[in-house]
mmCIF file of C-alpha atoms in Angstrom:
data_model
loop_
_atom_site.group_PDB
_atom_site.id
_atom_site.type_symbol
_atom_site.label_atom_id
_atom_site.label_comp_id
_atom_site.label_asym_id
_atom_site.label_seq_id
_atom_site.Cartn_x
_atom_site.Cartn_y
_atom_site.Cartn_z
ATOM 1 C CA MET G 7 -91.086 180.131 244.214
ATOM 2 C CA ALA G 8 -88.937 177.154 245.175
ATOM 3 C CA VAL G 9 -86.526 175.907 242.541
ATOM 4 C CA ASP G 10 -85.394 172.299 242.294
ATOM 5 C CA THR G 11 -81.634 172.643 242.496
ATOM 6 C CA ALA G 12 -80.847 169.426 244.312
ATOM 7 C CA ALA G 13 -77.512 167.752 243.601
ATOM 8 C CA LYS G 14 -77.305 166.398 240.056
ATOM 9 C CA PRO G 15 -74.593 165.123 237.716
ATOM 10 C CA ILE G 16 -72.369 167.921 236.470
ATOM 11 C CA ASP G 17 -72.741 168.913 232.839
ATOM 12 C CA PRO G 18 -69.714 171.151 232.148
ATOM 13 C CA GLN G 19 -71.011 172.089 228.705
ATOM 14 C CA GLY G 20 -74.641 172.654 229.640
ATOM 15 C CA ASP G 21 -73.720 174.568 232.790
ATOM 16 C CA PHE G 22 -71.962 177.145 230.612
ATOM 17 C CA GLU G 23 -74.784 177.718 228.110
ATOM 18 C CA GLY G 24 -75.627 181.375 228.613
ATOM 19 C CA ASP G 25 -77.605 183.139 231.319
ATOM 20 C CA ILE G 26 -80.214 181.154 233.197
ATOM 21 C CA LYS G 27 -83.795 182.361 233.235
ATOM 22 C CA VAL G 28 -84.807 183.836 236.574
ATOM 23 C CA ASP G 29 -87.339 186.429 237.664
ATOM 24 C CA ASN G 30 -86.884 189.173 240.214
ATOM 25 C CA LYS G 31 -90.329 188.918 241.720
ATOM 26 C CA PRO G 32 -90.018 189.357 245.500
ATOM 27 C CA PRO G 33 -90.948 186.326 247.591
ATOM 28 C CA SER G 34 -94.457 186.488 248.972
ATOM 29 C CA LYS G 35 -95.462 186.468 252.613
ATOM 30 C CA ALA G 36 -96.200 182.756 252.289
ATOM 31 C CA ASP G 37 -92.734 182.166 250.795
ATOM 32 C CA LEU G 38 -91.097 183.988 253.696
ATOM 33 C CA GLU G 39 -93.069 181.978 256.243
ATOM 34 C CA LYS G 40 -91.590 178.810 254.718
ATOM 35 C CA VAL G 41 -88.034 179.987 255.240
ATOM 36 C CA ALA G 42 -88.425 181.988 258.463
ATOM 37 C CA ASP G 43 -87.173 179.228 260.758
ATOM 38 C CA LEU G 44 -84.484 177.770 258.499
ATOM 39 C CA PRO G 45 -81.077 177.885 260.216
ATOM 40 C CA VAL G 46 -77.991 179.876 259.288
ATOM 41 C CA LEU G 47 -74.654 179.467 261.062
ATOM 42 C CA ASP G 48 -72.395 182.266 262.265
ATOM 43 C CA VAL G 49 -68.611 182.353 262.495
ATOM 44 C CA ASP G 50 -68.779 180.421 265.782
ATOM 45 C CA LYS G 51 -71.065 177.780 264.201
ATOM 46 C CA LYS G 52 -73.943 179.014 266.341
ATOM 47 C CA SER G 53 -77.339 178.538 264.720
ATOM 48 C CA HIS G 54 -79.763 181.419 264.085
ATOM 49 C CA THR G 55 -83.123 181.460 262.351
ATOM 50 C CA PHE G 56 -83.174 183.220 259.021
ATOM 51 C CA LYS G 57 -85.974 185.484 260.243
ATOM 52 C CA SER G 58 -83.788 186.760 263.085
ATOM 53 C CA LEU G 59 -81.508 188.406 260.521
ATOM 54 C CA TYR G 60 -84.181 190.821 259.290
ATOM 55 C CA ALA G 61 -87.186 190.810 261.642
ATOM 56 C CA ASP G 62 -88.063 193.898 263.687
ATOM 57 C CA ASN G 63 -86.766 193.800 267.251
ATOM 58 C CA GLU G 64 -86.890 195.753 270.512
ATOM 59 C CA HIS G 65 -85.035 198.614 268.829
ATOM 60 C CA GLY G 66 -87.822 199.087 266.284
ATOM 61 C CA SER G 67 -88.286 198.401 262.598
ATOM 62 C CA ARG G 68 -85.319 197.310 260.526
ATOM 63 C CA ARG G 69 -84.207 197.542 256.911
ATOM 64 C CA VAL G 70 -81.732 194.815 256.018
ATOM 65 C CA LEU G 71 -80.001 194.067 252.732
ATOM 66 C CA ILE G 72 -79.130 190.367 252.566
ATOM 67 C CA ILE G 73 -76.536 189.434 249.950
ATOM 68 C CA PHE G 74 -76.376 185.755 248.996
ATOM 69 C CA ILE G 75 -72.930 184.951 247.626
ATOM 70 C CA ARG G 76 -71.693 181.807 245.907
ATOM 71 C CA HIS G 77 -69.076 179.461 247.380
ATOM 72 C CA PHE G 78 -66.595 180.983 249.799
ATOM 73 C CA PHE G 79 -63.714 180.769 247.299
ATOM 74 C CA CYS G 80 -65.570 182.638 244.556
ATOM 75 C CA GLY G 81 -63.320 185.477 243.414
ATOM 76 C CA ASN G 82 -66.217 187.233 241.669
ATOM 77 C CA CYS G 83 -68.227 187.505 244.878
ATOM 78 C CA GLN G 84 -65.162 188.619 246.807
ATOM 79 C CA GLU G 85 -64.620 191.396 244.260
ATOM 80 C CA TYR G 86 -68.260 192.394 244.613
ATOM 81 C CA LEU G 87 -68.004 192.747 248.383
ATOM 82 C CA ARG G 88 -64.761 194.716 248.210
ATOM 83 C CA THR G 89 -66.310 197.222 245.812
ATOM 84 C CA PHE G 90 -69.599 197.227 247.740
ATOM 85 C CA ALA G 91 -67.902 197.935 251.075
ATOM 86 C CA SER G 92 -65.886 200.757 249.523
ATOM 87 C CA SER G 93 -68.998 202.377 248.044
ATOM 88 C CA ILE G 94 -71.456 201.660 250.869
ATOM 89 C CA PRO G 95 -69.510 201.392 254.155
ATOM 90 C CA PRO G 96 -71.278 200.675 257.475
ATOM 91 C CA SER G 97 -70.761 204.291 258.571
ATOM 92 C CA LEU G 98 -72.876 205.443 255.622
ATOM 93 C CA LEU G 99 -75.608 202.864 256.263
ATOM 94 C CA THR G 100 -76.249 204.245 259.739
ATOM 95 C CA THR G 101 -77.056 207.680 258.312
ATOM 96 C CA LEU G 102 -79.874 206.377 256.115
ATOM 97 C CA THR G 103 -83.565 206.611 256.932
ATOM 98 C CA PRO G 104 -84.306 204.070 258.113
ATOM 99 C CA PRO G 105 -80.821 202.966 259.273
ATOM 100 C CA THR G 106 -79.823 199.989 257.167
ATOM 101 C CA GLU G 107 -77.908 196.798 257.872
ATOM 102 C CA VAL G 108 -76.108 194.469 255.463
ATOM 103 C CA VAL G 109 -75.827 190.715 256.012
ATOM 104 C CA ILE G 110 -73.870 188.224 253.895
ATOM 105 C CA ILE G 111 -74.866 184.564 253.465
ATOM 106 C CA GLY G 112 -72.661 181.981 251.743
ATOM 107 C CA CYS G 113 -73.404 178.380 250.805
ATOM 108 C CA GLY G 114 -70.263 176.825 252.323
ATOM 109 C CA GLN G 115 -69.309 175.659 255.783
ATOM 110 C CA PRO G 116 -68.976 178.236 258.610
ATOM 111 C CA GLU G 117 -65.354 177.315 259.362
ATOM 112 C CA LEU G 118 -64.379 179.230 256.212
ATOM 113 C CA ILE G 119 -65.959 182.499 257.373
ATOM 114 C CA PRO G 120 -62.731 183.699 259.126
ATOM 115 C CA MET G 121 -60.801 183.144 255.884
ATOM 116 C CA TYR G 122 -63.448 185.054 253.958
ATOM 117 C CA ILE G 123 -63.300 188.006 256.341
ATOM 118 C CA ARG G 124 -59.518 188.043 256.151
ATOM 119 C CA GLU G 125 -59.421 187.931 252.345
ATOM 120 C CA THR G 126 -62.168 190.502 251.713
ATOM 121 C CA SER G 127 -61.958 192.732 254.813
ATOM 122 C CA CYS G 128 -65.746 192.403 254.808
ATOM 123 C CA PRO G 129 -67.195 194.708 257.504
ATOM 124 C CA TYR G 130 -70.623 193.046 257.522
ATOM 125 C CA PRO G 131 -71.728 189.948 259.468
ATOM 126 C CA ILE G 132 -71.362 186.712 257.484
ATOM 127 C CA TYR G 133 -73.427 183.547 257.887
ATOM 128 C CA ALA G 134 -73.414 180.142 256.221
ATOM 129 C CA ASP G 135 -76.238 178.075 254.727
ATOM 130 C CA PRO G 136 -74.415 174.849 253.798
ATOM 131 C CA THR G 137 -77.721 173.049 253.099
ATOM 132 C CA ARG G 138 -78.594 175.725 250.511
ATOM 133 C CA GLN G 139 -82.251 175.483 251.532
ATOM 134 C CA LEU G 140 -82.592 179.270 251.615
ATOM 135 C CA TYR G 141 -81.167 179.507 248.110
ATOM 136 C CA HIS G 142 -83.599 176.907 246.827
ATOM 137 C CA LYS G 143 -86.726 178.206 248.497
ATOM 138 C CA LEU G 144 -86.032 181.843 247.626
ATOM 139 C CA GLY G 145 -85.714 181.060 243.921
ATOM 140 C CA MET G 146 -81.944 181.167 243.392
ATOM 141 C CA THR G 147 -80.616 178.535 241.059
ATOM 142 C CA MET G 148 -77.378 177.095 239.606
ATOM 143 C CA THR G 149 -75.090 177.822 236.679
ATOM 144 C CA LEU G 150 -71.443 178.170 235.688
ATOM 145 C CA ALA G 151 -72.014 180.760 232.955
ATOM 146 C CA LEU G 152 -69.876 183.899 233.345
ATOM 147 C CA GLY G 153 -72.192 186.192 231.429
ATOM 148 C CA ALA G 154 -71.393 188.131 228.264
ATOM 149 C CA GLU G 155 -70.275 191.390 229.888
ATOM 150 C CA LYS G 156 -67.786 192.176 232.613
ATOM 151 C CA PRO G 157 -69.603 193.825 235.564
ATOM 152 C CA GLU G 158 -68.708 197.326 236.710
ATOM 153 C CA TYR G 159 -67.799 196.072 240.180
ATOM 154 C CA MET G 160 -64.987 193.874 238.794
ATOM 155 C CA GLN G 161 -61.871 196.013 239.220
ATOM 156 C CA ARG G 162 -59.314 193.253 238.835
ATOM 157 C CA SER G 163 -58.527 191.167 235.775
ATOM 158 C CA MET G 164 -60.072 187.714 235.552
ATOM 159 C CA LEU G 165 -56.599 186.184 235.620
ATOM 160 C CA SER G 166 -55.811 187.774 238.972
ATOM 161 C CA VAL G 167 -59.225 186.788 240.368
ATOM 162 C CA MET G 168 -58.715 183.167 239.300
ATOM 163 C CA LEU G 169 -55.191 183.012 240.703
ATOM 164 C CA GLN G 170 -56.358 184.488 243.980
ATOM 165 C CA SER G 171 -59.109 181.879 244.301
ATOM 166 C CA VAL G 172 -56.773 178.986 243.541
ATOM 167 C CA ILE G 173 -54.242 180.204 246.109
ATOM 168 C CA GLN G 174 -56.972 180.541 248.754
ATOM 169 C CA GLU G 175 -58.106 176.975 248.131
ATOM 170 C CA LEU G 176 -54.600 175.561 248.300
ATOM 171 C CA ARG G 177 -53.929 177.391 251.551
ATOM 172 C CA SER G 178 -57.166 176.108 253.080
ATOM 173 C CA GLY G 179 -55.876 172.520 253.106
ATOM 174 C CA ARG G 180 -58.562 170.097 254.235
ATOM 175 C CA LYS G 181 -61.181 172.841 254.094
ATOM 176 C CA MET G 182 -60.789 173.027 250.323
ATOM 177 C CA LEU G 183 -64.018 171.093 249.746
ATOM 178 C CA SER G 184 -65.991 173.104 252.329
ATOM 179 C CA GLY G 185 -66.491 176.233 250.248
ATOM 180 C CA GLY G 186 -69.905 175.213 248.929
ATOM 181 C CA ASP G 187 -71.367 174.080 245.611
ATOM 182 C CA PHE G 188 -69.576 176.075 242.922
ATOM 183 C CA ARG G 189 -72.651 176.029 240.650
ATOM 184 C CA GLN G 190 -74.863 177.797 243.180
ATOM 185 C CA VAL G 191 -75.534 181.455 242.446
ATOM 186 C CA GLY G 192 -77.091 183.982 244.798
ATOM 187 C CA GLY G 193 -78.756 187.363 244.781
ATOM 188 C CA GLU G 194 -79.715 190.442 246.776
ATOM 189 C CA PHE G 195 -82.846 190.969 248.886
ATOM 190 C CA ILE G 196 -83.864 194.106 250.800
ATOM 191 C CA PHE G 197 -86.122 193.386 253.784
ATOM 192 C CA GLU G 198 -88.187 196.127 255.367
ATOM 193 C CA ASP G 199 -91.053 195.739 257.845
ATOM 194 C CA GLY G 200 -90.831 191.979 257.422
ATOM 195 C CA ARG G 201 -91.301 191.955 253.651
ATOM 196 C CA VAL G 202 -89.006 192.039 250.622
ATOM 197 C CA THR G 203 -89.036 195.427 248.877
ATOM 198 C CA PHE G 204 -86.256 194.659 246.381
ATOM 199 C CA CYS G 205 -85.132 191.367 244.884
ATOM 200 C CA HIS G 206 -82.391 190.489 242.405
ATOM 201 C CA ARG G 207 -81.487 186.892 241.544
ATOM 202 C CA MET G 208 -78.238 186.158 239.743
ATOM 203 C CA LYS G 209 -78.517 184.722 236.228
ATOM 204 C CA ASN G 210 -74.789 183.979 235.890
ATOM 205 C CA THR G 211 -71.780 183.725 238.182
ATOM 206 C CA ARG G 212 -70.985 187.461 238.028
ATOM 207 C CA ASP G 213 -74.533 188.840 237.977
ATOM 208 C CA HIS G 214 -74.709 190.533 241.367
ATOM 209 C CA ALA G 215 -76.859 193.674 241.454
ATOM 210 C CA GLU G 216 -74.568 196.486 240.350
ATOM 211 C CA ILE G 217 -73.576 198.967 243.055
ATOM 212 C CA PRO G 218 -75.426 201.962 241.482
ATOM 213 C CA VAL G 219 -78.632 199.895 241.474
ATOM 214 C CA VAL G 220 -78.269 199.032 245.165
ATOM 215 C CA ARG G 221 -77.408 202.623 246.045
ATOM 216 C CA ARG G 222 -80.563 203.813 244.279
ATOM 217 C CA GLU G 223 -82.702 201.291 246.135
ATOM 218 C CA LEU G 224 -81.212 202.457 249.429
ATOM 219 C CA GLY G 225 -81.818 206.125 248.656
ATOM 220 C CA LEU G 226 -78.200 207.047 247.938
ATOM 221 C CA GLU G 227 -78.622 208.373 244.409
ATOM 222 C CA GLY G 228 -77.449 211.874 245.307
ATOM 223 C CA GLU G 229 -74.378 210.627 247.153
ATOM 224 C CA ARG G 230 -71.078 210.224 245.326
ATOM 225 C CA PRO G 231 -69.576 206.790 246.037
ATOM 226 C CA ARG G 232 -66.036 206.561 247.325
ATOM 227 C CA ALA G 233 -63.522 205.383 244.740
ATOM 228 C CA ARG G 234 -61.854 202.051 245.350
ATOM 229 C CA LYS G 235 -58.135 201.754 244.752
ATOM 230 C CA ARG G 236 -57.562 199.621 241.699
ATOM 231 C CA TRP G 237 -55.074 196.788 241.504
ATOM 232 C CA SER G 238 -54.058 195.063 238.296
ATOM 233 C CA THR G 239 -51.873 192.109 237.421
ATOM 234 C CA THR G 240 -51.228 193.860 234.128
ATOM 235 C CA GLY G 241 -49.517 196.763 235.878
ATOM 236 C CA LEU G 242 -47.568 194.451 238.161
ATOM 237 C CA GLY G 243 -46.442 192.335 235.210
ATOM 238 C CA ARG G 244 -45.276 195.410 233.322
ATOM 239 C CA ARG G 245 -43.342 196.676 236.368
ATOM 240 C CA LEU G 246 -41.673 193.304 236.882
ATOM 241 C CA SER G 247 -40.711 193.174 233.212
ATOM 242 C CA GLN G 248 -39.273 196.688 233.267
ATOM 243 C CA ARG G 249 -37.295 196.025 236.420
ATOM 244 C CA ARG G 250 -35.856 192.798 235.059
ATOM 245 C CA GLN G 251 -34.843 194.547 231.854
ATOM 246 C CA SER G 252 -33.209 197.296 233.939
ATOM 247 C CA TRP G 253 -31.444 194.681 236.028
ATOM 248 C CA GLY G 254 -30.123 192.957 232.927
ATOM 249 C CA ALA G 255 -28.695 196.189 231.538
ATOM 250 C CA SER G 256 -27.212 197.115 234.878
ATOM 251 C CA ARG G 257 -25.679 193.689 235.297
ATOM 252 C CA SER G 258 -23.763 194.019 232.045
ATOM 253 C CA ARG G 259 -22.427 197.381 233.226
ATOM 254 C CA SER G 260 -21.534 196.097 236.678
ATOM 255 C CA ARG G 261 -19.694 192.861 235.971
ATOM 256 C CA ASN G 262 -16.452 194.329 237.271
ATOM 257 C CA THR G 263 -17.995 195.367 240.581
ATOM 258 C CA GLY G 264 -20.281 192.381 241.163
ATOM 259 C CA LYS G 265 -22.892 194.613 242.855
ATOM 260 C CA GLY G 266 -25.475 195.195 240.138
ATOM 261 C CA SER G 267 -27.527 192.011 240.355
ATOM 262 C CA GLU G 268 -28.169 192.114 244.086
ATOM 263 C CA VAL G 269 -29.175 195.784 244.125
ATOM 264 C CA HIS G 270 -31.639 195.635 241.254
ATOM 265 C CA MET G 271 -33.131 192.211 241.991
ATOM 266 C CA SER G 272 -34.109 193.319 245.510
ATOM 267 C CA GLY G 273 -36.902 195.477 244.088
ATOM 268 C CA VAL G 274 -38.214 192.610 241.970
ATOM 269 C CA ARG G 275 -38.164 190.245 244.926
ATOM 270 C CA GLU G 276 -40.217 192.653 247.039
ATOM 271 C CA GLU G 277 -43.068 192.782 244.515
ATOM 272 C CA ALA G 278 -42.859 189.138 243.450
ATOM 273 C CA ASP G 279 -42.571 187.717 246.956
ATOM 274 C CA ALA G 280 -46.306 187.152 247.378
ATOM 275 C CA MET G 281 -46.860 185.745 243.882
ATOM 276 C CA PRO G 282 -46.449 182.063 242.898
ATOM 277 C CA GLU G 283 -43.789 181.360 240.272
ATOM 278 C CA ASP G 284 -46.283 180.176 237.652
ATOM 279 C CA ALA G 285 -48.227 183.405 238.093
ATOM 280 C CA LEU G 286 -45.090 185.454 237.542
ATOM 281 C CA LYS G 287 -44.390 183.581 234.328
ATOM 282 C CA LYS G 288 -47.896 184.341 233.095
ATOM 283 C CA LEU G 289 -47.539 187.976 234.057
ATOM 284 C CA GLU G 290 -44.178 188.201 232.296
ATOM 285 C CA GLY G 291 -45.735 186.811 229.135
ATOM 286 C CA ASN G 292 -48.447 189.459 229.249
ATOM 287 C CA LYS G 293 -46.295 192.557 229.650
ATOM 288 C CA ASP G 294 -48.038 194.280 226.726
ATOM 289 C CA GLY G 295 -51.170 194.690 228.806
ATOM 290 C CA MET G 296 -53.204 191.770 227.439
ATOM 291 C CA VAL G 297 -53.841 190.019 230.758
ATOM 292 C CA GLU G 298 -57.449 191.090 230.833
ATOM 293 C CA ASP G 299 -58.456 189.569 227.520
ATOM 294 C CA GLU G 300 -62.014 188.413 228.149
ATOM 295 C CA LYS G 301 -61.946 186.078 225.146
ATOM 296 C CA VAL G 302 -60.025 183.389 227.050
ATOM 297 C CA GLU G 303 -62.167 183.374 230.199
ATOM 298 C CA ASN G 304 -64.882 180.891 229.265
ATOM 299 C CA GLY G 305 -62.317 178.429 227.942
ATOM 300 C CA ALA G 306 -60.319 178.594 231.151
ATOM 301 C CA PHE G 307 -63.376 178.046 233.305
ATOM 302 C CA LYS G 308 -64.590 175.170 231.124
ATOM 303 C CA ASP G 309 -61.238 173.439 231.471
ATOM 304 C CA GLN G 310 -61.496 173.741 235.265
ATOM 305 C CA ALA G 311 -65.074 172.453 235.267
ATOM 306 C CA ASN G 312 -64.186 169.476 233.095
ATOM 307 C CA ARG G 313 -61.354 168.509 235.421
ATOM 308 C CA SER G 314 -63.582 168.919 238.457
ATOM 309 C CA ALA G 315 -66.409 166.938 236.859
ATOM 310 C CA GLU G 316 -64.279 163.796 236.857
ATOM 311 C CA GLY G 317 -64.527 163.694 240.637
ATOM 312 C CA SER G 318 -68.090 164.946 240.900
ATOM 313 C CA VAL G 319 -70.175 162.984 238.417
ATOM 314 C CA ASN G 320 -72.284 161.578 241.225
ATOM 315 C CA GLY G 321 -73.588 165.071 242.028
ATOM 316 C CA THR G 322 -72.060 165.633 245.420
ATOM 317 C CA ALA G 323 -73.248 168.803 247.091
ATOM 318 C CA ASN G 324 -69.710 170.085 247.460
ATOM 319 C CA GLY G 325 -68.487 169.716 243.891
ATOM 320 C CA HIS G 326 -65.269 171.637 243.499
ATOM 321 C CA VAL G 327 -64.001 174.157 241.010
ATOM 322 C CA THR G 328 -62.829 177.712 241.417
ATOM 323 C CA ILE G 329 -64.744 180.431 239.566
#
């Protein structure tokens, strides 16, 4: 079951060559015994055994869905958890039979967990496995491939996801290199009565188990998931463009009064305040609704990987690129 994913020189071209081959065979009892005592770290850097996250306790038997995410700056994984939490909130999990828990494990350092909670509003406990031993021994591997199709859970454009990730990294300062190995991919495992009843390993960087699949495995097929409010850089870009055009027309009409520019620019400033200037320029250039053009994604990610590879050719465990 274990996969050799130890640090190795980065191959930006090879790492993007399609989906990796993985199987979704659940780990055996022997496999679980090998990982039972491996440590995970909580938000306070306190160590816990992996088994303690899913083993039965004094309250009885447990069913626990453990979601392994990529590095803590991964915008794809953050999107997944936002959509997941909207569709399967903790209040719904407690009504299931048996009551179900969700646990998140990332491959970065635990000091980034508060940032991750803040950015995703994740309502589930989050742990860190910076050694990535759990990933290795449970059969999860490494890739940079995006996959051919955009997942259903992705409700933002790739441009907005990338910009968000870059901004998070820049704001993290010295913690920028603590997010985890950007090539590591994760998966989803449902534990019940001490064994794995469902297993899904990611074959590309966006290949989390789709929400309808997880809902079915949890017995929620008959329930209608709550809709998540969508947000789009395309819509924001179009609004900014329209307001600036309106401001320009108003300015020409208001030259004698001198009031037009301040009144109409205030609305633009409110929406643009949280966006970096380079992002606004990109949004302005995409006012016809073409922000979400999937054809440019792989090229953008390859450029980032190539730049990152210059500083990571020795295969450091915390190689750095935002995907």
